[in-house]
mmCIF file of C-alpha atoms in Angstrom:
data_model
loop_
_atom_site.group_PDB
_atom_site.id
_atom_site.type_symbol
_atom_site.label_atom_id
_atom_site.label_comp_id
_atom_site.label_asym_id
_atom_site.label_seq_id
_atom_site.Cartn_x
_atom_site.Cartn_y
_atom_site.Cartn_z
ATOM 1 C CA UNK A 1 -50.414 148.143 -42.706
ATOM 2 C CA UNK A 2 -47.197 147.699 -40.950
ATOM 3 C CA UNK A 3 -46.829 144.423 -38.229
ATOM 4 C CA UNK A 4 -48.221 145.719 -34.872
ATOM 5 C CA UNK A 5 -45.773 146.118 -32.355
ATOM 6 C CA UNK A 6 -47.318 143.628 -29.942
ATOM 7 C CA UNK A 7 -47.410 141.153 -33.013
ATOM 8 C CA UNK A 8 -43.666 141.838 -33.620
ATOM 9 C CA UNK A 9 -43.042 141.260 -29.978
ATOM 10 C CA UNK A 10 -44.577 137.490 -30.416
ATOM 11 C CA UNK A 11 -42.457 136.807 -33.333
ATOM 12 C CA UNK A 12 -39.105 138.102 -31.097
ATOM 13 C CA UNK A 13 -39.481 135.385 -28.591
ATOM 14 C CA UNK A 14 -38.529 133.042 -31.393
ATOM 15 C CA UNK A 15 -35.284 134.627 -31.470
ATOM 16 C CA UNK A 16 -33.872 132.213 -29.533
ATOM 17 C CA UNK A 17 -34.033 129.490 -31.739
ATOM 18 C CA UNK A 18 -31.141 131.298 -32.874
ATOM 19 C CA UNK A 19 -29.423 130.101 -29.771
ATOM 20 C CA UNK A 20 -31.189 126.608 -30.623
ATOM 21 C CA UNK A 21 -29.316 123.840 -32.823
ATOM 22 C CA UNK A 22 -30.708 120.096 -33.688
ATOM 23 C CA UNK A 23 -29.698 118.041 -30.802
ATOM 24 C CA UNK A 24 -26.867 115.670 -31.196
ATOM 25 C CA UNK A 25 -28.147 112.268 -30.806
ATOM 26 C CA UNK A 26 -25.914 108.760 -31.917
ATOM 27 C CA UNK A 27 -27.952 106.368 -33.963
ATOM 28 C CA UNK A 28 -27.018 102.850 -33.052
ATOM 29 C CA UNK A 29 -25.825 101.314 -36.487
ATOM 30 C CA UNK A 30 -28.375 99.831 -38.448
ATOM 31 C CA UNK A 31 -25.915 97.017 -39.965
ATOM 32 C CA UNK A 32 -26.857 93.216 -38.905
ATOM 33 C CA UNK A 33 -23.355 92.409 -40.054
ATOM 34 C CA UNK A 34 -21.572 94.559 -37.894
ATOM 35 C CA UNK A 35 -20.007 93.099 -34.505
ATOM 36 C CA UNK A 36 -21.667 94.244 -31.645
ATOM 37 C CA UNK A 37 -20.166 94.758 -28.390
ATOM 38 C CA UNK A 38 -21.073 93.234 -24.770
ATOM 39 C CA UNK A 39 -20.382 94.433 -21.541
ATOM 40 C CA UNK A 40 -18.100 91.203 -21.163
ATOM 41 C CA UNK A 41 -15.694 91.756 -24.178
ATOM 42 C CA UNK A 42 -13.036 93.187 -22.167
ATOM 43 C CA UNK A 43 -11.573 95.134 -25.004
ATOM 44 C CA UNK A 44 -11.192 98.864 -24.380
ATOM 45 C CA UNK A 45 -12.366 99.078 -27.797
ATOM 46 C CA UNK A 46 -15.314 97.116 -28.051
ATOM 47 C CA UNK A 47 -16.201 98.554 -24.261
ATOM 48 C CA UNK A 48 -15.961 102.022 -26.685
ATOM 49 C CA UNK A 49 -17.964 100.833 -28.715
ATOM 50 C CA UNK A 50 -20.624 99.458 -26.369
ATOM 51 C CA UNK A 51 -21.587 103.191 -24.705
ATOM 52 C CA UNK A 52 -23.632 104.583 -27.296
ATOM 53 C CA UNK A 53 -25.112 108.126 -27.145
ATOM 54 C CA UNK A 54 -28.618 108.088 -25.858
ATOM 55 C CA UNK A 55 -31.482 108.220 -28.509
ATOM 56 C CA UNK A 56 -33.502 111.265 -29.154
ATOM 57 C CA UNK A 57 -36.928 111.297 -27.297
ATOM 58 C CA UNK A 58 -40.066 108.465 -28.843
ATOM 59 C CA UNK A 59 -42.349 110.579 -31.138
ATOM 60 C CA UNK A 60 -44.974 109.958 -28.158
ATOM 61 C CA UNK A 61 -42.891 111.543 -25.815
ATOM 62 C CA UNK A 62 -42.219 114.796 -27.855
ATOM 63 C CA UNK A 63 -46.160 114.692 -28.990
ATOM 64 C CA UNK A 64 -46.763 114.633 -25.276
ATOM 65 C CA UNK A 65 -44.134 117.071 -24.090
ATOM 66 C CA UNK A 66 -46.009 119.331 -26.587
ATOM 67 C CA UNK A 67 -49.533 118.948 -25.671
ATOM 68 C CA UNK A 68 -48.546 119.811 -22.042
ATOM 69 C CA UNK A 69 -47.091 123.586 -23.648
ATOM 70 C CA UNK A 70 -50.081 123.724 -25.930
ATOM 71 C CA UNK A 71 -52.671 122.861 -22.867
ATOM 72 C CA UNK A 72 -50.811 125.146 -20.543
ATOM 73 C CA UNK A 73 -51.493 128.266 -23.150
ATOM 74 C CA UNK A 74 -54.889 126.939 -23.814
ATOM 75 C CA UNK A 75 -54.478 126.375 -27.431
ATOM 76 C CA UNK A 76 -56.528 123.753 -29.157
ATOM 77 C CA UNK A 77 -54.802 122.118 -32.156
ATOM 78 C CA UNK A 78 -55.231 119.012 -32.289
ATOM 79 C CA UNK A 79 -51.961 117.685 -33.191
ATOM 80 C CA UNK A 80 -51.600 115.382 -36.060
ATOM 81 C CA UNK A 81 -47.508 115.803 -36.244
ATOM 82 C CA UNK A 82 -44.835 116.633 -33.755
ATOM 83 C CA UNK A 83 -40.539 117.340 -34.066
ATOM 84 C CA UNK A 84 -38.701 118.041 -31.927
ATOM 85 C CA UNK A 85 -36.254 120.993 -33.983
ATOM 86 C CA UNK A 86 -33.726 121.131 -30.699
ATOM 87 C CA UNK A 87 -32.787 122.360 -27.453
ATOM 88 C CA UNK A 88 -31.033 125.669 -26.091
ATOM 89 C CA UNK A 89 -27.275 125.498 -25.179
ATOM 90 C CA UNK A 90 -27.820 127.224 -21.754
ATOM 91 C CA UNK A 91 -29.033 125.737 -18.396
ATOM 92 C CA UNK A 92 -32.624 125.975 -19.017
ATOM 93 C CA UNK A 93 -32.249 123.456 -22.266
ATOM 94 C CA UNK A 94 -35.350 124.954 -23.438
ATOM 95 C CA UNK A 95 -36.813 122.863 -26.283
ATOM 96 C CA UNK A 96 -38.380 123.986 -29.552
ATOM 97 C CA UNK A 97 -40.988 122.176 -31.838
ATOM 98 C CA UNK A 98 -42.552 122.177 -34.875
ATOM 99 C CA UNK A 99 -46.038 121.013 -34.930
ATOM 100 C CA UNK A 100 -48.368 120.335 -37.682
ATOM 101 C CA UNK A 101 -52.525 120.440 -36.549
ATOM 102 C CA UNK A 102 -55.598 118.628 -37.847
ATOM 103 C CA UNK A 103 -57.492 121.944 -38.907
ATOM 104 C CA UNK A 104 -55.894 125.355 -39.230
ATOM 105 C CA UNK A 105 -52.191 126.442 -38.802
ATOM 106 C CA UNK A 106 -49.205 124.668 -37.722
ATOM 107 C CA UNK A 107 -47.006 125.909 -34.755
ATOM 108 C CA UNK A 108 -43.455 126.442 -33.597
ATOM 109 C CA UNK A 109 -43.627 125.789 -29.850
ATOM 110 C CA UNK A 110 -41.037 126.991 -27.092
ATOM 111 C CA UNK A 111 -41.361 124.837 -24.242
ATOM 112 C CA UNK A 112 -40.042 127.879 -22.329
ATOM 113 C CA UNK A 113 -41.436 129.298 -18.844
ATOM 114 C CA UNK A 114 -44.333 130.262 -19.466
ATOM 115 C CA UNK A 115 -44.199 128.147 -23.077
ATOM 116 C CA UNK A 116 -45.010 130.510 -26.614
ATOM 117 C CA UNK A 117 -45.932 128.980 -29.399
ATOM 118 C CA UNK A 118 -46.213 131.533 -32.708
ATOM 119 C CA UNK A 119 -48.370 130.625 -35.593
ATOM 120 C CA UNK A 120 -46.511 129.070 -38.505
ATOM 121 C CA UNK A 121 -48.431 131.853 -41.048
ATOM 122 C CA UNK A 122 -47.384 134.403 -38.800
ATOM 123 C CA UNK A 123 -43.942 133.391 -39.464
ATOM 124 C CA UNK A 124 -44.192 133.133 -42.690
ATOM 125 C CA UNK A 125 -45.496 136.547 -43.428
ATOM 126 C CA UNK A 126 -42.800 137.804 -40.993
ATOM 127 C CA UNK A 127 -40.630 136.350 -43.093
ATOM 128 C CA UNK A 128 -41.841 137.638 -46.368
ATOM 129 C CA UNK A 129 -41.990 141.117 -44.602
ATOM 130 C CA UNK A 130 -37.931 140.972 -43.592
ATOM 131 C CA UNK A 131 -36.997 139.941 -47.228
ATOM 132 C CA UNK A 132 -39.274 142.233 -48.977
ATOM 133 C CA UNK A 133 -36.865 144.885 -46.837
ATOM 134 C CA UNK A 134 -33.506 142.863 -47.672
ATOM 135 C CA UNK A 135 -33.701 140.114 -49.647
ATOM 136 C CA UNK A 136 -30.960 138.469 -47.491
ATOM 137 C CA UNK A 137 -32.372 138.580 -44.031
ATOM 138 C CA UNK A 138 -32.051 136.232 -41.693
ATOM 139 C CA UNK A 139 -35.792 135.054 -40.891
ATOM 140 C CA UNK A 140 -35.446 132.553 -38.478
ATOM 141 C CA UNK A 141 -36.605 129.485 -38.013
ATOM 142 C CA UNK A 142 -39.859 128.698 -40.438
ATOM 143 C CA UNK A 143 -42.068 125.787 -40.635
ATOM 144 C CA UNK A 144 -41.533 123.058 -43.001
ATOM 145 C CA UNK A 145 -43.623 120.077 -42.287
ATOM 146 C CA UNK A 146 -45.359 119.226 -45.400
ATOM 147 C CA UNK A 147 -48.576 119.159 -43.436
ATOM 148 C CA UNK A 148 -48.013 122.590 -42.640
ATOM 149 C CA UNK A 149 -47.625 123.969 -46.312
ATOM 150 C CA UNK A 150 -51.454 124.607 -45.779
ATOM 151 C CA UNK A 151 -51.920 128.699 -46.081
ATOM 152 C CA UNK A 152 -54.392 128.478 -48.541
ATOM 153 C CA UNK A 153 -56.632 126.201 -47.220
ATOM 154 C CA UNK A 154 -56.242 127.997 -43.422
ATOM 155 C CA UNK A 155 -57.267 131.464 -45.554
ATOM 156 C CA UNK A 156 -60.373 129.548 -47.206
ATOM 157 C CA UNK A 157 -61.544 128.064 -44.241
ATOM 158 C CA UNK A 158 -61.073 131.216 -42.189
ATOM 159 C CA UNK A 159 -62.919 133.366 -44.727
ATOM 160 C CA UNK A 160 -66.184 130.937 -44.733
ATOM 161 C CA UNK A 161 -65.881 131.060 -40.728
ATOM 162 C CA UNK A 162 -65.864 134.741 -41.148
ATOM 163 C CA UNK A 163 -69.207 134.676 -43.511
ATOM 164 C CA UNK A 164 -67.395 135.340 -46.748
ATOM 165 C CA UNK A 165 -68.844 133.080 -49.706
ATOM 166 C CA UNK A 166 -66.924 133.388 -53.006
ATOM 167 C CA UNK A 167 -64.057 132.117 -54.768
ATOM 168 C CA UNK A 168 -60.604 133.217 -53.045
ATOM 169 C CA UNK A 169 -58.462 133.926 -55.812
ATOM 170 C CA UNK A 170 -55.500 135.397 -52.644
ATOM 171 C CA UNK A 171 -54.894 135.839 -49.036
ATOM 172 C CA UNK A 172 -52.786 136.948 -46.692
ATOM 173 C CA UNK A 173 -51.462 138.447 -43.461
ATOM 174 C CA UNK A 174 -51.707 141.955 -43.830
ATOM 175 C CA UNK A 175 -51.140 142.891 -39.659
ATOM 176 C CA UNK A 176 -52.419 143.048 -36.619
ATOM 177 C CA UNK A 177 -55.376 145.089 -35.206
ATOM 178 C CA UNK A 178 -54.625 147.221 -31.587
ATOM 179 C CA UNK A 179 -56.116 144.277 -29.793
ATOM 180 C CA UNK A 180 -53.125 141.972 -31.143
ATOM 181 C CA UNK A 181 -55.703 140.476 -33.374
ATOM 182 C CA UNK A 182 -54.032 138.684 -36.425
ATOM 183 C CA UNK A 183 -55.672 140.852 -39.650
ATOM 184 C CA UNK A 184 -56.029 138.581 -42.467
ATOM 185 C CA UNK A 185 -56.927 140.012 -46.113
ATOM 186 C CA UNK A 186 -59.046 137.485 -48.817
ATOM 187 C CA UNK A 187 -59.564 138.455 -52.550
ATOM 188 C CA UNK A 188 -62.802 137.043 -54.453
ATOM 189 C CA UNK A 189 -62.763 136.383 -57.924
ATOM 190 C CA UNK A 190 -64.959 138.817 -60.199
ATOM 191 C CA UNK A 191 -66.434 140.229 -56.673
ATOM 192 C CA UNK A 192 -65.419 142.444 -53.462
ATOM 193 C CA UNK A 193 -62.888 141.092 -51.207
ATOM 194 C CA UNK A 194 -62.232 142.177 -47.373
ATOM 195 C CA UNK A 195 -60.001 142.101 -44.506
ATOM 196 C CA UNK A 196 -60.974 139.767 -41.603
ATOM 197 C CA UNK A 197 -60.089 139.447 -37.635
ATOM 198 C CA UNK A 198 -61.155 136.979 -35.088
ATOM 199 C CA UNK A 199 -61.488 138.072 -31.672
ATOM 200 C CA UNK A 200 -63.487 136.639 -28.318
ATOM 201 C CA UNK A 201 -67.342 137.142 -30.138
ATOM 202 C CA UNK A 202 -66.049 135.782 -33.400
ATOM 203 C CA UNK A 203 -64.981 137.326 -36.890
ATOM 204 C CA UNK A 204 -65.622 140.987 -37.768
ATOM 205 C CA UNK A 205 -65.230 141.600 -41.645
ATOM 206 C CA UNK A 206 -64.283 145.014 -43.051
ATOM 207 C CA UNK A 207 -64.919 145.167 -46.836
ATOM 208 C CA UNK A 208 -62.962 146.450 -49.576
ATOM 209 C CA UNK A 209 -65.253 149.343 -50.361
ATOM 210 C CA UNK A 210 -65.431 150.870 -46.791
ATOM 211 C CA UNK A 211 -61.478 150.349 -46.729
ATOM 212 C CA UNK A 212 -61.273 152.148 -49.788
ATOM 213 C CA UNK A 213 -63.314 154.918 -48.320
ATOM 214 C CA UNK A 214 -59.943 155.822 -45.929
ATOM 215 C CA UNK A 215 -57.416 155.453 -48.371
ATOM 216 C CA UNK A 216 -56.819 151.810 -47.527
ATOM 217 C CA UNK A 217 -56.410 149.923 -50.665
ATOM 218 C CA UNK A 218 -57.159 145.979 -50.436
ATOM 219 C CA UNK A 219 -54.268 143.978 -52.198
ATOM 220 C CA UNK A 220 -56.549 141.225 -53.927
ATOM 221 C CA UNK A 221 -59.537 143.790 -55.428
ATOM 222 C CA UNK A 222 -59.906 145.666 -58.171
ATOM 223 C CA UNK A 223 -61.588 149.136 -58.939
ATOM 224 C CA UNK A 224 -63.498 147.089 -61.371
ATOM 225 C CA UNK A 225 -64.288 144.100 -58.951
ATOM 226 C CA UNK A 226 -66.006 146.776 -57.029
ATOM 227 C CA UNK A 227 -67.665 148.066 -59.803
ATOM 228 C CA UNK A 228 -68.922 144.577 -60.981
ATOM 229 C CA UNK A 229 -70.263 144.064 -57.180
ATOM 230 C CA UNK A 230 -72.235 147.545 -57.052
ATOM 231 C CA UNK A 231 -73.033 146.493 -60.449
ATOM 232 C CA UNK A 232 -75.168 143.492 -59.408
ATOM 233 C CA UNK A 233 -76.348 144.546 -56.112
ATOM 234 C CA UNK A 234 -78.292 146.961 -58.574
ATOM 235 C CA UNK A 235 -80.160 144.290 -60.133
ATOM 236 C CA UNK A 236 -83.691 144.898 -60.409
ATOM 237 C CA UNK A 237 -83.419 147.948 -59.403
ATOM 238 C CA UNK A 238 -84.657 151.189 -61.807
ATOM 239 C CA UNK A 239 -80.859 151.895 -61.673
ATOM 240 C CA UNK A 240 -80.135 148.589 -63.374
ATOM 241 C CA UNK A 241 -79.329 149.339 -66.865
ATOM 242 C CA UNK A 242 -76.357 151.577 -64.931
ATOM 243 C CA UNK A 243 -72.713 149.950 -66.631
ATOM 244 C CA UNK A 244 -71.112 150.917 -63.572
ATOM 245 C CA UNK A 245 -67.676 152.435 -64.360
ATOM 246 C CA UNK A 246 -66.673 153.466 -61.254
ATOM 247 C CA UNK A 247 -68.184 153.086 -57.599
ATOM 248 C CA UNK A 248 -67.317 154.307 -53.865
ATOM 249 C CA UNK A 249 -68.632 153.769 -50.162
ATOM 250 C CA UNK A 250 -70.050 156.757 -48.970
ATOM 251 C CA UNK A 251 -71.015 156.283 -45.818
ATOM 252 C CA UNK A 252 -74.079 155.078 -44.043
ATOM 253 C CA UNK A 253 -76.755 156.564 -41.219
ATOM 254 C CA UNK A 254 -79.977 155.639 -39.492
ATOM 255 C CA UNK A 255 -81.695 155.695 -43.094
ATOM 256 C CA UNK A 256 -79.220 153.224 -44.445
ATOM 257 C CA UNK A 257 -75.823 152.834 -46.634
ATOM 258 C CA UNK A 258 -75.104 154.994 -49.429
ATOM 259 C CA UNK A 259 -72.646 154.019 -52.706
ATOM 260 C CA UNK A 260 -72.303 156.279 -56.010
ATOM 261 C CA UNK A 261 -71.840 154.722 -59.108
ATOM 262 C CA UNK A 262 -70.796 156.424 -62.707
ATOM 263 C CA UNK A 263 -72.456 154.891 -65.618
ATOM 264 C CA UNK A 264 -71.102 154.602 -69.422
ATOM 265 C CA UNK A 265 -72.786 157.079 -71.570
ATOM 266 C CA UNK A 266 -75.409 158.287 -68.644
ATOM 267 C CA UNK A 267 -75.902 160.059 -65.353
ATOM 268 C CA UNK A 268 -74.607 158.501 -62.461
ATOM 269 C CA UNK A 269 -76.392 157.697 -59.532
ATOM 270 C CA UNK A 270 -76.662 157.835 -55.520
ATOM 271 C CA UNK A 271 -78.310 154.438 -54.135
ATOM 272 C CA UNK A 272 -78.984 154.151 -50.594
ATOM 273 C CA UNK A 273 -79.249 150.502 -49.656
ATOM 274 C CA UNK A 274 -80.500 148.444 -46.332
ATOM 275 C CA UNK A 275 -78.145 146.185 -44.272
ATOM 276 C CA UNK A 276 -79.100 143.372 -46.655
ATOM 277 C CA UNK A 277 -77.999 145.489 -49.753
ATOM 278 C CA UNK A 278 -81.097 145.562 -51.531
ATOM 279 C CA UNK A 279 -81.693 149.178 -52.769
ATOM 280 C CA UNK A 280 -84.212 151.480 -51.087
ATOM 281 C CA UNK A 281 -83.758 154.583 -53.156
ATOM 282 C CA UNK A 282 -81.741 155.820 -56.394
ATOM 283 C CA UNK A 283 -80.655 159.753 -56.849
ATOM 284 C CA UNK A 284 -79.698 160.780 -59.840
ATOM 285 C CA UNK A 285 -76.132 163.000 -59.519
ATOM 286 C CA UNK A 286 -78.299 165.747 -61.274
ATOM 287 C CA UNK A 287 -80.552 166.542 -58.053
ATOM 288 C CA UNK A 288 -78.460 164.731 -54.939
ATOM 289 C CA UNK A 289 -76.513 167.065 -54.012
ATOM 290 C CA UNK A 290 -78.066 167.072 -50.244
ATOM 291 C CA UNK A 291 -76.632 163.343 -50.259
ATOM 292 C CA UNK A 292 -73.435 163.084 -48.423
ATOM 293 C CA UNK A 293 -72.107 166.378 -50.455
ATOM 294 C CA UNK A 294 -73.328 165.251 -54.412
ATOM 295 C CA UNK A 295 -71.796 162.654 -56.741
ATOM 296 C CA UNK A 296 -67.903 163.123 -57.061
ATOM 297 C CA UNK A 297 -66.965 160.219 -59.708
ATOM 298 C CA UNK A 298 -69.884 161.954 -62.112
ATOM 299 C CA UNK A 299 -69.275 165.762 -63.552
ATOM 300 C CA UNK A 300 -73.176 166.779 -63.732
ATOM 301 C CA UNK A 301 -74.080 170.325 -64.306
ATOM 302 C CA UNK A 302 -76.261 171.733 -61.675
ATOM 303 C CA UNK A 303 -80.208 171.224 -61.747
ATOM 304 C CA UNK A 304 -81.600 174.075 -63.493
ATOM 305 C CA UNK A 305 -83.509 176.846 -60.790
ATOM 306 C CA UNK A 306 -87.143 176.801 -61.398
ATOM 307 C CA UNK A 307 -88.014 179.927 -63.098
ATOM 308 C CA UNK A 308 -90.588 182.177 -61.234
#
């Protein structure tokens, strides 16, 4: 799924840090040994000497200067690091920053009017977007505070927000719903993975199966993840001893949610499952043809007409 516009439109107000360059600040010599001039010397040299550039702003003032920009937009990270990464060149000597937060993603901040500030994963996939095209493209500026080198452990933490309990074995951006919504995609070891989206009510969760269903593949899971997950939602069920093969999302209706599954060296099956995926009814491919069409992923012959 390609970057939504609105998404791309975000990541183009960091084109000016193209415009931006690490401001020019003198460091007064840290040498004990070196003379140091007075006001009184009277040489034009040591007088040289004596007007130093101006320092760079206290950490406290650029943490500060930042949590104004991040209050203004009403983001809450909590910031645990702050640099300053430089200014603009024109009148408006807009400043950019790179901040690191105590939970979640990391920042680059444009204290522009009104200020931006673009997620430091969203650059990143940008990023890996623009040199999967041309492996030469200028990306722009990227986040590189240690503290922010942190995707994995944003994806994890997002996924268990989002109500998804398994081992992440990969994660990633993947785009941006219509709403702007960031669309994040998490694999699970051995099991069904899904693509997840925050938005005002919380995180909605759209699973590898029904994806599949529309011809949208999911990165990070298998055919035979999906298989293995039908596989044991079938437990205990009288289509248990089925060694699912192959699986699909059918659909669901008032009556429930319906999956096929082909089985090694048997008939498949039809299962129609509640919201909490325990099975409510099996139909074997031979006689469920009236479900959703019949069994594609089984070749059955057709149930025999009853003979008068």
């Amino acid at each position: 799924m390609a970057l939504y516009p609105r998404f791309l439109a975000v990541l183009a107000a960091v084109a000016l840090t193209s415009t931006l360059a690490p401001p020019a600040f003198a460091q007064r010599s840290q040498n004990p040994n070196e003379p140091q001039a007075t006001e009184g010397s009277g040489s034009r040299a040591n007088r040289g000497r004596s007007e130093r550039a101006p320092r760079g702003p206290s950490p406290e003032r650029v943490r500060a200067d930042v949590q104004g920009h991040l209050t203004a937009l009403g983001n809450t990270c909590q910031i645990s690091e702050a640099k300053l990464l430089g200014q603009s060149a024109d009148a408006n000597k807009t400043s950019m920053y790179e901040i690191a937060c105590a939970t979640g993603p990391g920042y680059i901040v444009l204290g522009s009017t009104p200020p931006s500030a673009t997620d430091c994963l969203v650059l990143a996939a940008s990023a890996q977007q623009a040199r999967a095209r041309d492996p030469e493209a200028d990306v722009g500026t990227q986040c590189t505070l240690p503290a922010n080198d942190n995707a994995q452990a944003v994806f994890a933490s997002y996924a268990k927000e989002a109500g998804m309990d398994c081992a992440i074995d990969g994660a990633a951006i993947v785009g941006a719903a219509s709403d702007g919504a960031i669309v994040y995609e998490i694999g699970c070891a051995g099991t069904e993975g899904a693509r997840i989206q925050k938005s005002a009510t919380g995180w909605t969760r759209s699973s590898c199966f029904e994806l599949a269903s529309i011809n949208t593949a999911c990165r990070f899971t298998t055919p035979a993840e999906l298989a293995a997950t039908l596989k044991g939602w079938l437990a205990g069920s009288e289509a248990a001893n089925c060694d699912v093969q192959q699986s699909r999302f059918m659909g669901q209706n008032a009556n429930g949610v319906f999956y096929e599954a082909s089985c090694a060296g048997a008939d498949g099956v039809i299962v129609r499952f509640n919201a909490e995926k325990a099975v409510q009814q099996v139909y074997p491919c031979a006689t469920a043809q009236p479900i959703g069409g019949g069994c594609k992923l089984t070749t059955t012959p057709p149930a025999a007409t009853p003979q008068a």
